[in-house]
Short mmCIF file of C-alpha atoms and ligand atoms in Angstrom, two decimals:
data_model
loop_
_atom_site.label_atom_id
_atom_site.label_comp_id
_atom_site.label_asym_id
_atom_site.label_seq_id
_atom_site.Cartn_x
_atom_site.Cartn_y
_atom_site.Cartn_z
CA MET A 1 41.25 6.00 58.66
CA TRP A 2 38.34 8.19 57.37
CA LYS A 3 40.88 9.92 55.06
CA TRP A 4 41.54 6.64 53.31
CA TRP A 5 37.83 6.06 52.82
CA LEU A 6 37.47 9.56 51.40
CA LEU A 7 40.34 9.01 48.97
CA LEU A 8 38.89 5.68 47.86
CA GLY A 9 35.48 7.32 47.33
CA MET A 10 37.03 10.07 45.26
CA CYS A 11 38.90 7.57 43.12
CA PHE A 12 35.69 5.70 42.49
CA TRP A 13 33.90 8.93 41.53
CA VAL A 14 36.63 9.95 39.08
CA LEU A 15 36.51 6.51 37.51
CA VAL A 16 32.73 6.71 37.02
CA MET A 17 32.96 10.21 35.49
CA PHE A 18 35.73 9.08 33.18
CA LYS A 19 33.70 6.12 31.95
CA LEU A 20 30.64 8.28 31.32
CA ALA A 21 32.64 10.88 29.38
CA ASN A 22 34.14 8.08 27.34
CA LYS A 23 30.74 6.71 26.45
CA PHE A 24 29.32 10.08 25.44
CA PHE A 25 32.33 10.65 23.23
CA ILE A 26 31.67 7.38 21.40
CA CYS A 27 28.02 8.35 21.19
CA SER A 28 28.80 11.58 19.36
CA LEU A 29 31.06 9.65 17.01
CA ASN A 30 28.05 7.57 16.12
CA SER A 31 26.26 10.50 14.47
CA PHE A 32 28.73 10.14 11.60
CA ASN A 33 27.67 6.56 11.28
CA GLU A 34 23.94 7.04 11.01
CA TYR A 35 23.64 5.02 7.85
CA SER A 36 25.65 2.04 8.98
CA THR A 37 23.88 -1.17 9.95
CA LYS A 38 22.15 -1.28 13.28
CA GLN A 39 23.74 -4.17 15.09
CA ASN A 40 27.26 -2.83 15.39
CA PRO A 41 29.05 -2.41 18.72
CA ILE A 42 28.71 1.39 18.61
CA GLN A 43 24.96 1.05 18.53
CA LEU A 44 25.01 -1.24 21.56
CA ILE A 45 27.07 1.31 23.44
CA VAL A 46 24.60 4.05 22.59
CA THR A 47 21.68 2.11 24.01
CA GLU A 48 23.72 1.60 27.17
CA VAL A 49 24.29 5.35 27.45
CA ASN A 50 20.59 5.99 26.90
CA HIS A 51 19.82 4.08 30.10
CA LEU A 52 21.97 6.51 32.04
CA GLN A 53 20.26 9.63 30.76
CA VAL A 54 18.11 11.77 33.05
CA PRO A 55 14.36 10.98 33.06
CA MET A 56 13.28 14.08 31.10
CA GLU A 57 15.58 13.30 28.22
CA LYS A 58 14.33 9.76 28.33
CA SER A 59 10.70 10.75 27.98
CA LEU A 60 11.49 13.16 25.15
CA GLN A 61 13.27 10.36 23.42
CA ARG A 62 10.26 8.08 23.83
CA GLU A 63 8.05 10.71 22.25
CA SER A 64 10.25 11.04 19.22
CA GLU A 65 10.38 7.27 18.90
CA ALA A 66 6.59 7.16 18.95
CA ALA A 67 6.46 9.84 16.28
CA GLU A 68 8.78 7.73 14.16
CA LYS A 69 6.63 4.62 14.52
CA ALA A 70 3.28 6.24 13.68
CA PRO A 71 2.69 5.90 9.93
CA SER A 72 2.87 9.16 8.00
CA LYS A 73 0.22 10.28 5.53
CA GLU A 74 2.30 9.07 2.61
CA GLU A 75 2.73 5.68 4.25
CA LEU A 76 -1.03 5.36 4.77
CA ASN A 77 -1.65 6.29 1.14
CA TRP A 78 0.87 3.71 0.04
CA GLU A 79 -0.76 1.10 2.23
CA HIS A 80 -3.96 1.90 0.35
CA VAL A 81 -2.26 1.46 -3.04
CA GLN A 82 -0.92 -1.91 -1.92
CA MET A 83 -4.30 -3.09 -0.64
CA GLU A 84 -5.87 -2.19 -3.98
CA ARG A 85 -3.22 -4.16 -5.83
CA LEU A 86 -3.93 -7.27 -3.77
CA GLU A 87 -7.67 -6.85 -4.18
CA LEU A 88 -7.33 -6.55 -7.96
CA LEU A 89 -5.17 -9.67 -7.97
CA ARG A 90 -7.71 -11.65 -5.97
CA ASN A 91 -10.57 -10.55 -8.24
CA VAL A 92 -8.74 -11.39 -11.46
CA CYS A 93 -7.66 -14.75 -10.03
CA ARG A 94 -11.35 -15.53 -9.43
CA ASP A 95 -12.33 -14.69 -13.05
CA GLU A 96 -13.09 -18.05 -14.66
CA ALA A 97 -12.78 -16.63 -18.19
CA LEU A 98 -9.12 -15.78 -17.49
CA ARG A 99 -8.28 -18.96 -15.64
CA ASN A 100 -5.96 -20.26 -18.37
CA VAL A 101 -3.76 -17.20 -18.29
CA THR A 102 -3.78 -16.51 -14.57
CA HIS A 103 -3.29 -19.92 -12.99
CA SER A 104 -0.25 -22.13 -12.87
CA ARG A 105 0.79 -25.03 -10.70
CA ILE A 106 3.25 -24.54 -7.84
CA SER A 107 5.67 -26.62 -9.89
CA ARG A 108 9.32 -27.37 -9.34
CA PHE A 109 10.02 -24.49 -11.76
CA VAL A 110 8.13 -22.05 -9.50
CA LEU A 111 9.77 -23.39 -6.32
CA ASP A 112 13.15 -22.87 -8.01
CA ARG A 113 12.30 -19.17 -8.46
CA ILE A 114 11.63 -18.55 -4.76
CA PHE A 115 14.49 -17.61 -2.44
CA VAL A 116 14.19 -18.34 1.27
CA CYS A 117 15.40 -16.37 4.26
CA ASP A 118 14.59 -18.52 7.30
CA LYS A 119 16.14 -16.12 9.79
CA HIS A 120 13.57 -13.43 8.99
CA LYS A 121 10.84 -15.67 7.55
CA ILE A 122 10.87 -14.17 4.04
CA LEU A 123 10.16 -15.69 0.62
CA PHE A 124 11.16 -13.72 -2.47
CA CYS A 125 10.11 -14.81 -5.96
CA GLN A 126 12.72 -13.89 -8.53
CA THR A 127 11.46 -11.98 -11.58
CA PRO A 128 14.29 -10.66 -13.81
CA LYS A 129 14.69 -7.05 -15.02
CA VAL A 130 13.07 -5.40 -12.02
CA GLY A 131 16.05 -4.96 -9.69
CA ASN A 132 16.04 -8.57 -8.63
CA THR A 133 19.84 -8.62 -8.17
CA GLN A 134 19.49 -5.90 -5.55
CA TRP A 135 16.95 -7.94 -3.58
CA LYS A 136 19.30 -10.91 -3.68
CA LYS A 137 21.94 -8.67 -2.13
CA VAL A 138 19.45 -7.73 0.58
CA LEU A 139 18.89 -11.44 1.35
CA ILE A 140 22.63 -12.12 1.39
CA VAL A 141 23.06 -9.35 3.98
CA LEU A 142 20.18 -10.81 6.03
CA ASN A 143 21.98 -14.15 5.98
CA GLY A 144 24.85 -12.38 7.72
CA ASP A 145 27.60 -12.92 5.15
CA PHE A 146 28.09 -9.18 4.52
CA SER A 147 27.06 -6.22 6.64
CA THR A 148 25.80 -3.92 3.86
CA VAL A 149 24.43 -4.43 0.33
CA GLU A 150 27.24 -2.27 -1.08
CA GLU A 151 29.81 -4.80 0.10
CA VAL A 152 28.28 -7.74 -1.76
CA PRO A 153 30.31 -8.28 -4.96
CA GLU A 154 28.45 -8.93 -8.24
CA SER A 155 30.49 -12.11 -8.62
CA VAL A 156 28.90 -13.48 -5.46
CA VAL A 157 25.28 -12.49 -6.20
CA HIS A 158 24.95 -14.52 -9.36
CA LYS A 159 26.87 -17.62 -8.28
CA PRO A 160 24.60 -20.09 -6.45
CA GLU A 161 27.63 -21.85 -4.93
CA LYS A 162 28.88 -18.52 -3.50
CA ASN A 163 25.76 -16.60 -2.50
CA ARG A 164 24.40 -19.24 -0.06
CA LEU A 165 20.81 -18.34 -0.94
CA SER A 166 18.54 -21.31 -0.56
CA ARG A 167 15.61 -21.92 -2.85
CA LEU A 168 12.24 -23.21 -1.76
CA SER A 169 12.70 -26.24 -4.04
CA SER A 170 15.49 -27.53 -1.77
CA PHE A 171 13.05 -28.26 1.08
CA SER A 172 10.77 -31.23 1.71
CA LYS A 173 7.07 -30.94 0.92
CA PRO A 174 5.91 -30.25 4.51
CA GLU A 175 8.75 -27.74 4.98
CA ILE A 176 7.70 -25.97 1.77
CA GLU A 177 4.08 -25.82 2.88
CA LYS A 178 5.03 -24.50 6.30
CA ARG A 179 7.02 -21.65 4.72
CA LEU A 180 4.40 -20.83 2.10
CA SER A 181 1.71 -20.52 4.74
CA SER A 182 3.59 -18.52 7.36
CA TYR A 183 6.40 -16.47 5.76
CA PHE A 184 6.29 -12.94 4.33
CA LYS A 185 6.11 -13.35 0.55
CA PHE A 186 6.73 -10.78 -2.19
CA PHE A 187 7.85 -10.20 -5.75
CA ILE A 188 8.23 -7.31 -8.19
CA VAL A 189 6.61 -6.84 -11.60
CA ARG A 190 6.71 -4.24 -14.38
CA ASP A 191 4.74 -3.45 -17.53
CA PRO A 192 4.79 -6.79 -19.43
CA PHE A 193 5.71 -5.37 -22.85
CA ASP A 194 8.31 -3.01 -21.41
CA ARG A 195 9.78 -6.01 -19.62
CA LEU A 196 10.09 -7.98 -22.89
CA ILE A 197 11.88 -5.07 -24.61
CA SER A 198 14.21 -4.87 -21.64
CA ALA A 199 14.88 -8.63 -21.68
CA PHE A 200 15.52 -8.58 -25.44
CA LYS A 201 18.00 -5.72 -25.13
CA ASP A 202 19.74 -7.23 -22.12
CA LYS A 203 20.13 -10.76 -23.45
CA PHE A 204 20.36 -10.42 -27.25
CA LEU A 205 21.62 -6.87 -27.97
CA HIS A 206 23.94 -5.77 -25.16
CA ASN A 207 24.55 -8.97 -23.23
CA PRO A 208 26.57 -7.21 -20.51
CA ARG A 209 27.12 -10.33 -18.42
CA PHE A 210 28.80 -12.21 -21.25
CA GLU A 211 26.28 -14.98 -21.50
CA PRO A 212 27.16 -16.23 -25.01
CA TRP A 213 24.44 -18.88 -25.17
CA TYR A 214 21.70 -16.33 -25.90
CA ASN A 215 23.16 -15.35 -29.28
CA ARG A 216 24.99 -18.61 -29.95
CA ASP A 217 22.25 -21.17 -29.17
CA ILE A 218 18.90 -19.52 -28.57
CA ALA A 219 18.79 -16.79 -31.26
CA PRO A 220 19.48 -19.15 -34.24
CA GLU A 221 16.72 -21.50 -33.09
CA ILE A 222 14.18 -18.67 -32.94
CA ILE A 223 15.31 -17.28 -36.30
CA ARG A 224 15.09 -20.68 -37.98
CA LYS A 225 11.55 -21.18 -36.82
CA TYR A 226 10.07 -17.67 -36.93
CA ARG A 227 11.88 -15.43 -39.41
CA LYS A 228 9.87 -14.86 -42.56
CA ASN A 229 12.65 -13.80 -44.88
CA HIS A 230 15.57 -16.16 -44.51
CA THR A 231 17.75 -14.22 -46.94
CA GLU A 232 18.17 -11.62 -44.16
CA ALA A 233 21.26 -12.68 -42.30
CA MET A 234 21.17 -10.29 -39.32
CA GLY A 235 21.00 -11.36 -35.69
CA LEU A 236 17.79 -11.89 -33.77
CA GLN A 237 15.32 -9.02 -34.30
CA PHE A 238 12.69 -7.94 -31.81
CA GLU A 239 10.14 -8.99 -34.44
CA ASP A 240 11.42 -12.62 -34.45
CA PHE A 241 11.43 -12.67 -30.67
CA VAL A 242 7.82 -11.43 -30.45
CA ARG A 243 6.66 -14.05 -32.93
CA TYR A 244 8.24 -16.81 -30.83
CA LEU A 245 6.69 -15.50 -27.59
CA GLY A 246 3.21 -15.13 -29.10
CA ASP A 247 3.20 -18.57 -30.73
CA PRO A 248 0.65 -20.76 -28.92
CA ASN A 249 3.11 -23.63 -29.51
CA HIS A 250 6.09 -21.88 -27.92
CA ARG A 251 6.56 -24.67 -25.37
CA ARG A 252 8.59 -26.93 -27.61
CA LEU A 253 11.32 -24.31 -27.85
CA ASP A 254 10.92 -23.29 -24.18
CA ILE A 255 11.83 -26.81 -23.11
CA LYS A 256 14.90 -26.71 -25.33
CA PHE A 257 16.03 -23.38 -23.85
CA GLY A 258 15.76 -24.58 -20.24
CA GLU A 259 16.13 -22.11 -17.35
CA HIS A 260 16.99 -19.20 -19.61
CA ILE A 261 13.31 -18.71 -20.35
CA ILE A 262 12.90 -17.06 -16.93
CA HIS A 263 13.74 -13.81 -18.72
CA TRP A 264 10.61 -13.91 -20.90
CA VAL A 265 7.98 -16.33 -19.56
CA THR A 266 4.98 -14.73 -17.79
CA TYR A 267 4.99 -13.71 -14.12
CA VAL A 268 2.14 -16.20 -13.76
CA GLU A 269 4.48 -19.01 -14.80
CA LEU A 270 7.36 -17.71 -12.67
CA CYS A 271 5.62 -17.04 -9.36
CA ALA A 272 2.10 -18.62 -9.45
CA PRO A 273 0.48 -15.46 -8.01
CA CYS A 274 -3.03 -16.99 -7.89
CA GLN A 275 -1.84 -20.09 -5.99
CA ILE A 276 0.56 -18.45 -3.56
CA ASN A 277 -0.83 -15.83 -1.22
CA TYR A 278 1.76 -13.07 -1.67
CA ASN A 279 1.73 -10.28 0.91
CA VAL A 280 3.15 -7.54 -1.32
CA ILE A 281 3.55 -7.09 -5.06
CA GLY A 282 5.98 -4.32 -5.89
CA HIS A 283 5.93 -2.45 -9.18
CA HIS A 284 9.19 -1.53 -10.88
CA GLU A 285 7.61 1.77 -11.94
CA THR A 286 7.04 2.73 -8.28
CA LEU A 287 10.09 1.02 -6.79
CA GLN A 288 11.04 4.19 -4.91
CA GLU A 289 7.87 3.86 -2.80
CA ASP A 290 7.64 0.07 -2.81
CA VAL A 291 11.13 -0.65 -1.46
CA PRO A 292 10.67 1.06 1.94
CA TYR A 293 7.17 -0.44 2.18
CA ILE A 294 8.45 -3.97 1.57
CA LEU A 295 11.38 -3.60 3.97
CA LYS A 296 9.02 -2.37 6.68
CA LYS A 297 6.36 -5.03 6.09
CA ALA A 298 9.02 -7.73 6.13
CA GLY A 299 10.30 -6.31 9.43
CA ILE A 300 13.83 -5.74 8.17
CA ASP A 301 13.90 -1.95 7.62
CA GLN A 302 16.11 -1.49 10.70
CA ILE A 303 18.56 -4.19 9.66
CA VAL A 304 19.26 -3.72 5.99
CA SER A 305 18.93 -1.06 3.32
CA TYR A 306 18.21 -1.46 -0.40
CA PRO A 307 20.85 -0.01 -2.77
CA THR A 308 20.21 3.53 -4.02
CA ILE A 309 17.91 3.45 -7.04
CA PRO A 310 19.50 5.46 -9.89
CA PRO A 311 17.06 8.23 -10.91
CA GLY A 312 15.04 7.57 -14.05
CA ILE A 313 15.79 3.88 -14.52
CA THR A 314 12.38 2.73 -13.31
CA ALA A 315 10.36 5.25 -15.36
CA TYR A 316 7.93 3.80 -17.88
CA ASN A 317 8.17 5.47 -21.30
CA LYS A 318 5.07 4.81 -23.36
CA THR A 319 6.51 6.51 -26.46
CA LYS A 320 9.51 4.19 -26.41
CA VAL A 321 7.39 1.06 -25.99
CA LYS A 322 5.12 2.16 -28.85
CA GLN A 323 8.12 2.86 -31.07
CA ASN A 324 9.52 -0.58 -30.39
CA PHE A 325 6.24 -2.24 -31.31
CA SER A 326 5.56 -0.03 -34.34
CA ARG A 327 7.30 -2.43 -36.72
CA ILE A 328 5.53 -5.52 -35.38
CA SER A 329 2.46 -6.79 -37.24
CA LYS A 330 -0.97 -6.42 -35.62
CA ARG A 331 -1.42 -10.18 -35.61
CA ASP A 332 1.82 -10.75 -33.72
CA ILE A 333 1.01 -8.06 -31.16
CA ARG A 334 -2.44 -9.60 -30.64
CA ARG A 335 -0.92 -13.02 -30.07
CA LEU A 336 1.66 -11.64 -27.71
CA TYR A 337 -1.02 -9.84 -25.71
CA ALA A 338 -3.10 -13.02 -25.56
CA ARG A 339 -0.19 -14.83 -23.97
CA PHE A 340 0.64 -12.05 -21.49
CA GLN A 341 -2.96 -11.12 -20.76
CA GLY A 342 -2.78 -12.66 -17.29
CA ASP A 343 0.16 -10.44 -16.34
CA PHE A 344 -1.56 -7.36 -17.75
CA LYS A 345 -4.79 -8.00 -15.86
CA LEU A 346 -3.50 -9.35 -12.54
CA PHE A 347 -1.13 -6.45 -11.94
CA GLY A 348 -3.22 -3.62 -13.38
CA TYR A 349 -1.27 -2.88 -16.55
CA GLY A 350 -4.34 -2.88 -18.81
C1 LIG B 401 -7.83 -22.57 -22.12
O1 LIG B 401 -7.68 -23.94 -21.83
C2 LIG B 401 -8.54 -24.78 -22.59
C3 LIG B 401 -8.35 -26.21 -22.09
O2 LIG B 401 -7.01 -26.51 -21.92
C4 LIG B 401 -8.26 -24.63 -24.07
O3 LIG B 401 -9.14 -25.40 -24.81
C5 LIG B 401 -8.40 -23.14 -24.47
O4 LIG B 401 -8.05 -22.96 -25.79
C6 LIG B 401 -7.55 -22.28 -23.57
N1 LIG B 401 -7.79 -20.89 -23.85
C7 LIG B 401 -6.82 -20.01 -24.00
C8 LIG B 401 -7.24 -18.61 -24.21
O5 LIG B 401 -5.64 -20.33 -23.94
C1 LIG B 402 14.40 -10.49 -47.98
O1 LIG B 402 15.53 -9.78 -47.50
C2 LIG B 402 16.46 -9.40 -48.50
C3 LIG B 402 17.68 -8.80 -47.81
O2 LIG B 402 17.32 -7.82 -46.87
C4 LIG B 402 15.77 -8.41 -49.45
O3 LIG B 402 16.66 -8.04 -50.49
C5 LIG B 402 14.52 -9.07 -50.04
O4 LIG B 402 13.81 -8.16 -50.81
C6 LIG B 402 13.60 -9.60 -48.93
N1 LIG B 402 12.50 -10.39 -49.50
C7 LIG B 402 11.25 -10.17 -49.18
C8 LIG B 402 10.23 -11.07 -49.80
O5 LIG B 402 10.90 -9.29 -48.36
C1 LIG B 403 10.81 8.41 -24.18
O1 LIG B 403 11.39 7.75 -25.29
C2 LIG B 403 11.50 8.57 -26.44
C3 LIG B 403 11.96 7.68 -27.58
O2 LIG B 403 13.06 6.89 -27.19
C4 LIG B 403 12.44 9.73 -26.14
O3 LIG B 403 12.56 10.57 -27.27
C5 LIG B 403 11.88 10.52 -24.96
O4 LIG B 403 12.80 11.53 -24.59
C6 LIG B 403 11.64 9.62 -23.77
N1 LIG B 403 10.94 10.35 -22.74
C7 LIG B 403 11.37 10.41 -21.49
C8 LIG B 403 10.52 11.19 -20.55
O5 LIG B 403 12.40 9.87 -21.12
C1 LIG B 404 13.30 0.69 -28.90
O1 LIG B 404 13.26 2.07 -29.32
C2 LIG B 404 14.39 2.84 -28.96
C3 LIG B 404 14.15 4.23 -29.43
O2 LIG B 404 12.94 4.69 -28.94
C4 LIG B 404 15.65 2.22 -29.58
O3 LIG B 404 16.77 2.95 -29.14
C5 LIG B 404 15.76 0.76 -29.15
O4 LIG B 404 16.85 0.17 -29.80
C6 LIG B 404 14.50 0.01 -29.50
N1 LIG B 404 14.61 -1.34 -28.97
C7 LIG B 404 14.18 -2.40 -29.61
C8 LIG B 404 14.32 -3.68 -28.90
O5 LIG B 404 13.69 -2.34 -30.71
#
């Protein structure tokens, strides 16, 4: 009889060893998958294996985890940069002399700009030409429709009926207020004049997304109203565009152009930064540092990654901006600055 018990015991032992070996094998496979998303089955298996490890290994592992969690020197410096940005914003918002150019109502237009992620309590205000498409991909991944940002097709990102991103404007007033007061809120800005050059190139010169209405409907309207020499038959020039933007009576055309104006109206008008208490304001020029900071502050750095930022695309080139404005009259530049003064001051661009 005892022989049977021994045999049974041995069988059990072999089974346990086999299972352990199996798990460690899967664990080593995982090292090839370091950059995949965290909540996959392999990851779950690894945490299971970790429970079986001997105590010393466990404590070592805890130490390294602690080291990972403690903020590095660079992170502390970046925290400092971010705090200074928010302080500057608060001070400029309080400046009565600038009130006109820094304040705007939390209108339907603003609520339409803000994307909501209820699952992770995040609000993201959309500001074009600063990598905003990439953040939309991040939100789509957080919604659970795709597991990585690389898998989200461009055709999905820009189609409201396909991307399933909800906007703050779709909620009731109390629901909006609840989210505004408790969610993590952020948006990205860049040098205001550089942004206008970029918008002009993207919508009126290159038009890579085949949006014909910019050159078919909007450009002729601006030319008719603002071009000085009507014998010149060329398409919209940067000079015409600047004159429209700097005109104190630009609103009449804005209303005609509808939503498309999001590409050139001020950040103040898009996101109401003095009315809404944003937690982080990223700068396109420092996106490389701001992206990990935002992901961490929003508590999603373990769940999702931002697409790789191509080197050089976020760099600000003063020479280029100056060249582009060299043909614009002093008066028009002054008027343009007057309109965008709020954006310049609030975000520290001068
Ligand atoms: C600010 O607003 C007041 C009242 O609407 C107006 O009279 C004034 O011209 C505005 N100033 C600027 C700089 O827009
Ligand atoms: C207007 O443009 C045409 C064509 O470029 C040019 O020949 C003409 O001299 C310009 N007129 C003025 C007043 O600049
Ligand atoms: C900045 O722009 C100018 C003019 O387009 C160009 O010649 C120069 O190489 C650019 N500088 C950098 C650092 O990219
Ligand atoms: C701005 O200047 C660069 C050269 O520095 C030129 O290639 C580009 O077309 C200009 N853009 C506009 C909008 O004038």
